[in-house]
Coordinates of C-alpha atoms in Angstrom, one line a residue:
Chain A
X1 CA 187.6 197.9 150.7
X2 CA 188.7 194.5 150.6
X3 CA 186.2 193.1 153.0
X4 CA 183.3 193.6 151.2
X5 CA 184.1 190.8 148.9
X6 CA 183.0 187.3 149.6
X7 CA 184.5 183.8 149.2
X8 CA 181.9 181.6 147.0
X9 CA 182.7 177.7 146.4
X10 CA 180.8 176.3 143.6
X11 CA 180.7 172.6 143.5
X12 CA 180.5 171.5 139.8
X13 CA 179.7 168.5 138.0
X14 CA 181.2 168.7 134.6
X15 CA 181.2 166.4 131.2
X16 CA 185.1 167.5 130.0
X17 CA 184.2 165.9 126.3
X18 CA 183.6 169.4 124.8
X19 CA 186.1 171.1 126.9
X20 CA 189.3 172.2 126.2
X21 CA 190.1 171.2 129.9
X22 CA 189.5 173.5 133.0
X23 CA 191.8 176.4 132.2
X24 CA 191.6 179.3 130.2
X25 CA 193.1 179.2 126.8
X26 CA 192.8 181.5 123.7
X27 CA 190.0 180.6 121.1
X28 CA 189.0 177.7 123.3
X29 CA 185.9 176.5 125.2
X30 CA 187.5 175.9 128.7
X31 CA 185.1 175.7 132.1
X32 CA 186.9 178.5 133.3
X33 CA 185.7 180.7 130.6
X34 CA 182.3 179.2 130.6
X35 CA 182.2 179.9 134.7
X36 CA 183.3 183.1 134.2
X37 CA 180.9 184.3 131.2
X38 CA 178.0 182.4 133.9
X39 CA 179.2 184.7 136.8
X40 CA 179.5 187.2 134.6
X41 CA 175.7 187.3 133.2
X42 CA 174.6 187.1 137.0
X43 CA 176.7 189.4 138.7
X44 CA 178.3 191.6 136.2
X45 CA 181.7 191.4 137.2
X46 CA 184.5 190.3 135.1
X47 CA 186.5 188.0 137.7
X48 CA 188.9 185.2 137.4
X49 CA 187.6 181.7 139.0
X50 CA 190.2 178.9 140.7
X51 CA 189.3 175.7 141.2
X52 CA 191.0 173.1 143.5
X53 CA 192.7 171.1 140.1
X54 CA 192.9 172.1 137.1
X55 CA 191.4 169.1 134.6
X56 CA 192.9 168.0 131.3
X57 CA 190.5 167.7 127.7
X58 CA 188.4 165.5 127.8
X59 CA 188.3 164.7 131.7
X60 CA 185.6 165.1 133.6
X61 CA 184.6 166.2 137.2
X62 CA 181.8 164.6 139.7
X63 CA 182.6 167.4 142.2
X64 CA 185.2 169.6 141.4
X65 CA 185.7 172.5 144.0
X66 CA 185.8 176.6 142.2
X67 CA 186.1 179.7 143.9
X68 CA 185.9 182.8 143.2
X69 CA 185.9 186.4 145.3
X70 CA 182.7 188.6 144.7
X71 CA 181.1 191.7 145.7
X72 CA 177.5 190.6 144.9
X73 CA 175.4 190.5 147.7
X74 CA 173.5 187.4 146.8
X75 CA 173.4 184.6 149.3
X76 CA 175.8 182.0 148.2
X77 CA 173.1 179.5 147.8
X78 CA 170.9 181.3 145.0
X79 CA 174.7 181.0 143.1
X80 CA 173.5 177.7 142.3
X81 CA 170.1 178.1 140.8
X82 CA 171.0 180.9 138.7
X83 CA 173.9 179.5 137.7
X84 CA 172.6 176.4 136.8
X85 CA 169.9 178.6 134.5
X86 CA 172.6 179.6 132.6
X87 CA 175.1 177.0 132.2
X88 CA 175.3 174.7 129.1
X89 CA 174.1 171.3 129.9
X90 CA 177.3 169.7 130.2
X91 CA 178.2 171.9 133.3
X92 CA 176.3 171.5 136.3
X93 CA 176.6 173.4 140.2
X94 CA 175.8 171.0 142.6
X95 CA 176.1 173.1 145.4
X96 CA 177.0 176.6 146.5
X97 CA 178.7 178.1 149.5
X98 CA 180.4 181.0 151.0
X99 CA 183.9 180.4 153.0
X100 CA 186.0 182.1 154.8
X101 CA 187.9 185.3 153.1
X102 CA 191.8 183.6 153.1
X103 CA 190.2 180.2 151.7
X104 CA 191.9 179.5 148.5
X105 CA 190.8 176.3 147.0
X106 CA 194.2 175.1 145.7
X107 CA 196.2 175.9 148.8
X108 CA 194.0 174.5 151.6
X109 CA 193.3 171.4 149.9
X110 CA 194.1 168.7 151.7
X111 CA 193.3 165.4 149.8
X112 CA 192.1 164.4 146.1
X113 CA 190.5 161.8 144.8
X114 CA 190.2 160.3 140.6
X115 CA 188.5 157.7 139.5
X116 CA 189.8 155.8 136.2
X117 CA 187.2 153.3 133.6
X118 CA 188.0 151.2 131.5
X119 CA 186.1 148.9 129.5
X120 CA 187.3 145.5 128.1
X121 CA 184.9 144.1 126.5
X122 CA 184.7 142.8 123.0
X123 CA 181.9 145.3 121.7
X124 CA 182.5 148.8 122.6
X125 CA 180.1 150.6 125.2
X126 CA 178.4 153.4 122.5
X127 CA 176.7 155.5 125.3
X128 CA 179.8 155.2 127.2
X129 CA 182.3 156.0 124.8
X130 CA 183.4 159.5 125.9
X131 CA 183.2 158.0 129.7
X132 CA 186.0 155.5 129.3
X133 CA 188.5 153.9 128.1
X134 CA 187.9 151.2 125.5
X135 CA 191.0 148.2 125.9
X136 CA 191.7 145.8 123.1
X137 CA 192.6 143.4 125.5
X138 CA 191.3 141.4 128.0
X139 CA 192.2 142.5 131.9
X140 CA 193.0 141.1 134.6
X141 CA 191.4 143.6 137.4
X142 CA 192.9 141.3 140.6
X143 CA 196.2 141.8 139.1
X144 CA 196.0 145.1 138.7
X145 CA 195.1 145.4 142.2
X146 CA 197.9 143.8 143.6
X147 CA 200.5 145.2 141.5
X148 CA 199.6 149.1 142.6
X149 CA 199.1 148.3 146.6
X150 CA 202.9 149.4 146.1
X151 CA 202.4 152.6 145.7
X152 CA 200.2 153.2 149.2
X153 CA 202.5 155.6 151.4
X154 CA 205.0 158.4 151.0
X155 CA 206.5 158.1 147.4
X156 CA 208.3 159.9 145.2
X157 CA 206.5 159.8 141.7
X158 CA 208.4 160.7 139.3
X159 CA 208.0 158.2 137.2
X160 CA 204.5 159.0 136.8
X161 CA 204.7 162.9 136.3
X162 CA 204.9 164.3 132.4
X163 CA 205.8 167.6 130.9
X164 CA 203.6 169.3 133.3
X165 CA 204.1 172.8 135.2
X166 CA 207.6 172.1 137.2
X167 CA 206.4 171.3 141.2
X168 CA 208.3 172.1 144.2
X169 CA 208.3 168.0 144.7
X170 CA 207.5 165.2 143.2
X171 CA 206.9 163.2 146.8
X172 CA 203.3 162.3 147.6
X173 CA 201.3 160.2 149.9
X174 CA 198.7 157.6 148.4
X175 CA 196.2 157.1 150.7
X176 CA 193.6 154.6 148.8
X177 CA 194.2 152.7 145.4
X178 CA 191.9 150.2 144.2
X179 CA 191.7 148.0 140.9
X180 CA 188.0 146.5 140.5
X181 CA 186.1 144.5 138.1
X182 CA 182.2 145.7 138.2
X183 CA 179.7 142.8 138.9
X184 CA 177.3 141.9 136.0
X185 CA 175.2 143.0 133.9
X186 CA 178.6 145.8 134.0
X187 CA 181.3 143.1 134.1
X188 CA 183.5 144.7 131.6
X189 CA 184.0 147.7 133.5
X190 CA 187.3 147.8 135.3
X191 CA 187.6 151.1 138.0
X192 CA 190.8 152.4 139.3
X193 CA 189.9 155.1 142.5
X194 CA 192.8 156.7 143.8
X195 CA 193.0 158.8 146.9
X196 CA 196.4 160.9 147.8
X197 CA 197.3 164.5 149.6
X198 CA 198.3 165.1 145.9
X199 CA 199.0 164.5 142.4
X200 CA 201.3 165.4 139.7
X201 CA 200.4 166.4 136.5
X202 CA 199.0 163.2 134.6
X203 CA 199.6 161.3 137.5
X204 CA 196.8 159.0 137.4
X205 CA 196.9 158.2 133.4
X206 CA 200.1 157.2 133.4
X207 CA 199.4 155.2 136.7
X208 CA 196.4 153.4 134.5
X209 CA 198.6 153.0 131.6
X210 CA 201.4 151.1 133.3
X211 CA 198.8 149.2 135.1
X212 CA 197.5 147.8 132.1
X213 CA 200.2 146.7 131.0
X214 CA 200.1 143.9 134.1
X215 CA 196.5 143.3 133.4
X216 CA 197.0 142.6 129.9
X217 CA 199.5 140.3 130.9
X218 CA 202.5 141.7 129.3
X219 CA 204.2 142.4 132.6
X220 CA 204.5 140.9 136.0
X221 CA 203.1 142.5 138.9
X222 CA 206.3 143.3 140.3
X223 CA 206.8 145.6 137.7
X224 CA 204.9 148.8 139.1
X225 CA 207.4 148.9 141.7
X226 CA 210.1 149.2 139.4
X227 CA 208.8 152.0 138.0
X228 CA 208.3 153.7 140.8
X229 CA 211.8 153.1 142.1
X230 CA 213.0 154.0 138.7
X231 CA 212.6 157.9 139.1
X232 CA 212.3 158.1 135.2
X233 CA 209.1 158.8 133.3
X234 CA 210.4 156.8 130.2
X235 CA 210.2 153.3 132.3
X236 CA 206.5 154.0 133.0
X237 CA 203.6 152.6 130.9
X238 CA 201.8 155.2 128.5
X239 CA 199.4 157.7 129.5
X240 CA 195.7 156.4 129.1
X241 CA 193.1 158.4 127.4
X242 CA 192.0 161.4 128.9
X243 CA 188.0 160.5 128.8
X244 CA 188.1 157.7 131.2
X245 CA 189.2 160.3 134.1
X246 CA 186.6 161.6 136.6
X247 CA 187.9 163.7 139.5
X248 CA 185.6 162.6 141.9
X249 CA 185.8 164.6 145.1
X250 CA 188.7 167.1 146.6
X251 CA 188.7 167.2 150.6
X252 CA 188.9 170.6 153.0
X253 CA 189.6 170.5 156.6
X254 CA 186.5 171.4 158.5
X255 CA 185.4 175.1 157.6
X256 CA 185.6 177.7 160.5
X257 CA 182.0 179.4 160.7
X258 CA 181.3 182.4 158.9
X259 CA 182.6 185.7 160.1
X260 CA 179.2 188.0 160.6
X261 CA 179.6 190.7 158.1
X262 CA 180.6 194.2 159.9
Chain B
X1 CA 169.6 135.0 89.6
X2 CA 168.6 136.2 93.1
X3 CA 169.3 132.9 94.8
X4 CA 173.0 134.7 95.2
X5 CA 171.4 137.1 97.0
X6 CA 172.3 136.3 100.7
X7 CA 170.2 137.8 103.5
X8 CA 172.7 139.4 106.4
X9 CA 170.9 140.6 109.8
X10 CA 172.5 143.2 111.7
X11 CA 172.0 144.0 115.7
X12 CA 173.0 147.0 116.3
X13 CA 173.2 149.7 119.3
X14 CA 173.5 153.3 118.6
X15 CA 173.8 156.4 120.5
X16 CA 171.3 158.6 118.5
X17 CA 172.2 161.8 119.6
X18 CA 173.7 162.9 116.4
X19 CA 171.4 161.6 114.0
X20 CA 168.4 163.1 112.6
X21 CA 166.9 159.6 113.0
X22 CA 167.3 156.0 111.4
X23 CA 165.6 157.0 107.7
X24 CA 167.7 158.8 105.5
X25 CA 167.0 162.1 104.6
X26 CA 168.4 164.1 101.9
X27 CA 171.3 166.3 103.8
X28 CA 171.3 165.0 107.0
X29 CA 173.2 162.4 109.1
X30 CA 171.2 159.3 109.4
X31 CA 171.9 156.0 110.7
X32 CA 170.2 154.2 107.5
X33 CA 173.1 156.3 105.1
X34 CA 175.7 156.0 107.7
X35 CA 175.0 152.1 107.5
X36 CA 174.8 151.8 103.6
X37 CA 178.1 153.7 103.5
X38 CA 179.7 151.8 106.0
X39 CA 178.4 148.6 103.6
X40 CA 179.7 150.1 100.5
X41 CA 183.2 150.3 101.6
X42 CA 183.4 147.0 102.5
X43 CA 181.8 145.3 99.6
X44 CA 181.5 148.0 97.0
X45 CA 177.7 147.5 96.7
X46 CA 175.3 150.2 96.9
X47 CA 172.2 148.4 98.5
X48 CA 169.6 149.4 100.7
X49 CA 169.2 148.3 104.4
X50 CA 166.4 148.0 106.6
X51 CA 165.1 148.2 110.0
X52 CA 162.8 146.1 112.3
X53 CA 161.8 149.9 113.5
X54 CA 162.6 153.2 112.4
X55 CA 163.7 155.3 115.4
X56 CA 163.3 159.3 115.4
X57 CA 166.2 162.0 115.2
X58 CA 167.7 161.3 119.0
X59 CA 166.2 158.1 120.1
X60 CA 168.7 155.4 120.9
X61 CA 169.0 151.7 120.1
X62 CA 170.1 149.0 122.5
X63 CA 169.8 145.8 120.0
X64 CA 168.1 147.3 116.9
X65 CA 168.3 144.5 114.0
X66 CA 168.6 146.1 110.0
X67 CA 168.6 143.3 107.3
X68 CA 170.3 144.3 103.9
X69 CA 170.5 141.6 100.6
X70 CA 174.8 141.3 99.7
X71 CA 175.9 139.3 96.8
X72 CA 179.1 139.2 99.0
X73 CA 180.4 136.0 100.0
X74 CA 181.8 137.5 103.4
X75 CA 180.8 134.8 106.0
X76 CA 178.1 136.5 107.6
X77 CA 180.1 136.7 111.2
X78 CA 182.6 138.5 109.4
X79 CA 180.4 141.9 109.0
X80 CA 180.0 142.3 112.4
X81 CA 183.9 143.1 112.7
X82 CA 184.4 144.7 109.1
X83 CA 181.9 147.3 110.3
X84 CA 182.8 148.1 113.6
X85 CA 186.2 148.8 111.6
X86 CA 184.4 151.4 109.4
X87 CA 181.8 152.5 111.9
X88 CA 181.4 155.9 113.7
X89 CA 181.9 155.2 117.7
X90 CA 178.5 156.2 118.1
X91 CA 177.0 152.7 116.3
X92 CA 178.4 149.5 116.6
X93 CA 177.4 146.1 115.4
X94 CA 176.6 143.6 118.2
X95 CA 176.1 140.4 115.8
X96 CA 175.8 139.6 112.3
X97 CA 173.8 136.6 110.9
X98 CA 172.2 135.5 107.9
X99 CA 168.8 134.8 107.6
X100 CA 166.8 133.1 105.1
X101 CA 166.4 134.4 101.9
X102 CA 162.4 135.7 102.3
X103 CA 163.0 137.1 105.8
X104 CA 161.8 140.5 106.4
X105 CA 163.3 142.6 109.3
X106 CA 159.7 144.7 109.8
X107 CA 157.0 142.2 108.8
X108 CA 158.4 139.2 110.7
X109 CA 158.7 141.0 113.7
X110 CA 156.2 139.7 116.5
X111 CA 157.1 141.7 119.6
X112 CA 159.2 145.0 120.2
X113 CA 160.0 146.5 123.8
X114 CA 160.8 150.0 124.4
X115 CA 162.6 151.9 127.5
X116 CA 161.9 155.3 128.4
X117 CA 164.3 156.8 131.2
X118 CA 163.1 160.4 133.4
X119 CA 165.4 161.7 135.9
X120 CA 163.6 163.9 138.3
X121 CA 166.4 165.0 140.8
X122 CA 167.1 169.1 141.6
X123 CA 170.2 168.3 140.0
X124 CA 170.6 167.2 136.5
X125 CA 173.0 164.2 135.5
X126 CA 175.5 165.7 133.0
X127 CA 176.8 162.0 132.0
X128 CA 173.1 161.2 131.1
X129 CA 171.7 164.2 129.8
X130 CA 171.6 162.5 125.9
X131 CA 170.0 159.6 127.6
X132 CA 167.0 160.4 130.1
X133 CA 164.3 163.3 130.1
X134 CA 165.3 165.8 133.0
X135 CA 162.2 166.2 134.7
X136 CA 161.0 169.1 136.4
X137 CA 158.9 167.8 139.4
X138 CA 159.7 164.9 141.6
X139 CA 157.3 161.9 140.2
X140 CA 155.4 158.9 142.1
X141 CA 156.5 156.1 140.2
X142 CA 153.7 153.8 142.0
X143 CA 151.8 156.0 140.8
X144 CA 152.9 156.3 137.5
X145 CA 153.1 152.1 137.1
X146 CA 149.3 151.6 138.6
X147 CA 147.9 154.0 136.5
X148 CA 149.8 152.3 132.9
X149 CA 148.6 148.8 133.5
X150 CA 145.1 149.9 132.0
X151 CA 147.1 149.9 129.0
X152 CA 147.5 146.0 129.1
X153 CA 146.2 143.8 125.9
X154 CA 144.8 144.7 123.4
X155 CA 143.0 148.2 122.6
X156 CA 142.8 150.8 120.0
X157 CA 145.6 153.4 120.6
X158 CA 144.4 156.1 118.5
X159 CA 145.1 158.7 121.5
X160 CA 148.9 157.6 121.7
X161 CA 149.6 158.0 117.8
X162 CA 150.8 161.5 116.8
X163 CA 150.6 162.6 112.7
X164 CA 152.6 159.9 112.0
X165 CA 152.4 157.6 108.6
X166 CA 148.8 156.2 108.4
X167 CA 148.2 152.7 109.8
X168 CA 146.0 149.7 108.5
X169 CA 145.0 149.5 112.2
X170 CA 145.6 151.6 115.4
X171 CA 144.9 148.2 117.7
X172 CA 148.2 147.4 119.1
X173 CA 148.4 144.2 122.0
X174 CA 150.6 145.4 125.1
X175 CA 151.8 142.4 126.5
X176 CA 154.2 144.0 129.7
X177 CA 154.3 147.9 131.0
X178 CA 156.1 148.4 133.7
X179 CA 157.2 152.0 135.7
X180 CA 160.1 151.6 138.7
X181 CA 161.9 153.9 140.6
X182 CA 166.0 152.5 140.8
X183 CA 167.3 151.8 143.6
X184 CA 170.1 154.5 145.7
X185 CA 172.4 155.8 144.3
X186 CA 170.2 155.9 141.2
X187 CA 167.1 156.9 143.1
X188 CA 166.6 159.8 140.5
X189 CA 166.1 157.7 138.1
X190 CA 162.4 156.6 136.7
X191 CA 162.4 153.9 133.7
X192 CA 159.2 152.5 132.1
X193 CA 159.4 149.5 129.7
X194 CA 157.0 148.3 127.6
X195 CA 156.5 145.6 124.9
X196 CA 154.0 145.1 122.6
X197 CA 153.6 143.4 119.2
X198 CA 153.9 146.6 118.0
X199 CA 154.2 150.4 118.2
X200 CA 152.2 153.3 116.6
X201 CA 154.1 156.4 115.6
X202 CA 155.7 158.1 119.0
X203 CA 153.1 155.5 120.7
X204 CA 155.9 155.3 123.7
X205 CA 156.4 159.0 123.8
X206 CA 153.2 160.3 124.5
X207 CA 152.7 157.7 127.1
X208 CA 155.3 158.8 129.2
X209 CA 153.9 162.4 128.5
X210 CA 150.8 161.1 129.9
X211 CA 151.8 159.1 132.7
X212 CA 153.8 161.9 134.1
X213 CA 150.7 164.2 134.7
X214 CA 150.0 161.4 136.9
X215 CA 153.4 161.2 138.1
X216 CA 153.7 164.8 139.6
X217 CA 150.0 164.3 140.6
X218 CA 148.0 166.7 138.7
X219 CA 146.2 163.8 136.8
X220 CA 144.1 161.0 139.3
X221 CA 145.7 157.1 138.5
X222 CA 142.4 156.6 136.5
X223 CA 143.1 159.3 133.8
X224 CA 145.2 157.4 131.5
X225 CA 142.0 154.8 131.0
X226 CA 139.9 157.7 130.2
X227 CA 142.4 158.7 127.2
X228 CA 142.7 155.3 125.6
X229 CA 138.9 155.2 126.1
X230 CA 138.7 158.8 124.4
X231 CA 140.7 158.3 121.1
X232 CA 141.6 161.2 120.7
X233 CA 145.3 162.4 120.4
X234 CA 144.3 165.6 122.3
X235 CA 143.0 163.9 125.4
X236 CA 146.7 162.4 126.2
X237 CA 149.5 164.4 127.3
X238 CA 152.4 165.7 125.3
X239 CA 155.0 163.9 123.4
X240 CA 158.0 163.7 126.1
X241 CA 161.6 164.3 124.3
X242 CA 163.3 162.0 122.2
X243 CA 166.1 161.5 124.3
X244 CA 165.0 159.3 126.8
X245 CA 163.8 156.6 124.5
X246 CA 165.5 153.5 123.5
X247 CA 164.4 151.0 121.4
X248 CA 165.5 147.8 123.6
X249 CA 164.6 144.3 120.9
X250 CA 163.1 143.0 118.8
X251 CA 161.2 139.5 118.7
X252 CA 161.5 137.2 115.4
X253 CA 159.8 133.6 115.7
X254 CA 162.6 131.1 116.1
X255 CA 164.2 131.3 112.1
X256 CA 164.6 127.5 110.5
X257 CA 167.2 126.3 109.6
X258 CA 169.7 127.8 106.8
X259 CA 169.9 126.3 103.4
X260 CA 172.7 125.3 102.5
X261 CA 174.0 127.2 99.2
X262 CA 173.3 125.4 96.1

């Protein structure tokens, strides 16, 4: 009786360093086995958790969206605290919710949102080190900026996709893409934030590592656009590191209220 | 002939998460050995560093300065990036100098300042959980800051020392001790600083473990006078972790001039 189970969405904040990314693989400590294991110890059920995009090794979340289908009767908001009483410390729920029975958290999603560090200063950041991306060379962040505005709009990104899962297109809409330098006492912090509908697998590394390659100076700014228009993965910078990704945030439509339960 | 004994300072930052603390011990991963090995393979000499301040197993360093005797004619700048060649990512050398030949890292020190960080949002930070003490109840940093600047000059703090290596003296002179709340988005955040000529063994520790009682209000602003007043390591509240502690600089007297090799 199908109804009796529930839609929860965990929203997790997760450090990726020890993880051998968000899916499930044999002999490895993934988030999905450690949210599963969690769920497990609470509710006793052996279920299978999706969440909204999947993330690599070493890449971390701010709030990544899970969901998983349960028959517990718990109210969706003590999900978090005892959750959070029996994560590791690198995993963190930040909130908990129920949503409606069809939600799927891939499916409905409607935009996505990275973030992207790098640090390119002389003396490596030690506390930061599994948080971004240590450059040998100097950038320039305005550059940077400049050369990616080509990329805002409707696109097909090809260039920018590597041996992932195939996808039914490689077209998708940028919304938002910004190069900046912090301000001091952080000035050699550079952040990339990206905003689209969608991305393809490695999207935004190999976006960082052909932007680099203007902010270093070894290419002209024109030269993103030429990727782009190249169709062809090999014309593309290389993909940066996996630790200086964050998926910040992953956007819904507006939630219909809760059905009453019968 | 020890006059080709140079004297090389290093400044150092380290993440001391994995480390059972600066001194070495036999079978475990300290920063002292880590150094000394790190020296070895670049001059082949096995010599003995030292540091303005031994930190404990977890405690972090922002500009730490270790002082080691080299018959090595390596410019002194040039240590600085033959380390951070040989160095684990989690230390890494910020400058390299040479001092003169009597210096003494720990006896020619005249001032050290300390940082402790507490986080006392619902939610814990999983970037910063090696870096801050997760707090349980929300804390009045006012509070917390009013009450510490009893603390100010100079006193006997017997009550702040825990079984540590017996002193000459427990009369320390606190010169600044300050307790802030940051500002949004970091509003969670609670860091005291303090500097004094000197420290006592885990003196910075139980001080936070004391002001805290005052912090989540269960101690009146006036207490922490009454435990400096008392003497007694039993009147002052616990020892707060390890992690949130970072060892921020060191103060030498300006150093005169170098000699010039004979």
């Amino acid at each position: 009786v199908t109804h009796h189970r529930r839609t929860i969405l965990l929203t997790l904040a997760y450090d990726g360093t020890e993880y051998a990314g968000f899916q499930a693989q044999l002999n490895q400590r993934t988030l999905q086995t450690t949210l599963e294991e969690a769920i497990w110890r609470i509710t006793g059920e052996t279920l299978r958790v999706v969440a909204s995009g999947r993330t690599d090794s070493g890449v971390h979340a701010l709030a990544q969206v899970v969901g998983f289908r349960t028959t517990s009767k718990l109210p969706a908001e003590v999900f978090q605290q005892a959750l959070n009483g029996s994560l590791p410390p690198d995993v963190v729920v930040l909130a908990s919710t129920e949503a409606p029975h069809d939600f799927h958290p891939i499916r409905d999603a409607i935009g996505k949102r990275y973030r992207y560090m790098i640090h390119d200063g002389r003396v490596p950041d030690v506390f930061r080190r599994n948080y971004l991306w240590q450059y040998r060379w100097p950038l320039d962040a305005g550059a940077m900026h400049r050369a990616a505005q080509c990329w805002l709009g409707t696109h097909d990104f090809k260039s920018f996709q590597t041996h992932g899962s195939p996808r039914v297109t490689t077209i998708r809409t940028i919304r938002e893409v910004t190069v900046t330098r912090s301000p001091p006492p952080d000035e050699n912090l550079v952040t990339l934030e990206v905003e689209a509908d969608g991305f393809l697998y490695n999207m935004v590394r190999v976006m960082v590592g052909t932007l680099v390659e203007v902010g270093r100076g070894s290419r002209a700014e024109t030269w993103p656009a030429e990727v782009l228009a190249s169709r062809d993965r090999r014309a593309a910078g290389m993909t940066a590191p996996p630790q200086g990704l964050f998926f910040v945030r992953v956007d819904y439509p507006p939630l219909p209220p809760m059905q009453m339960p019968p």
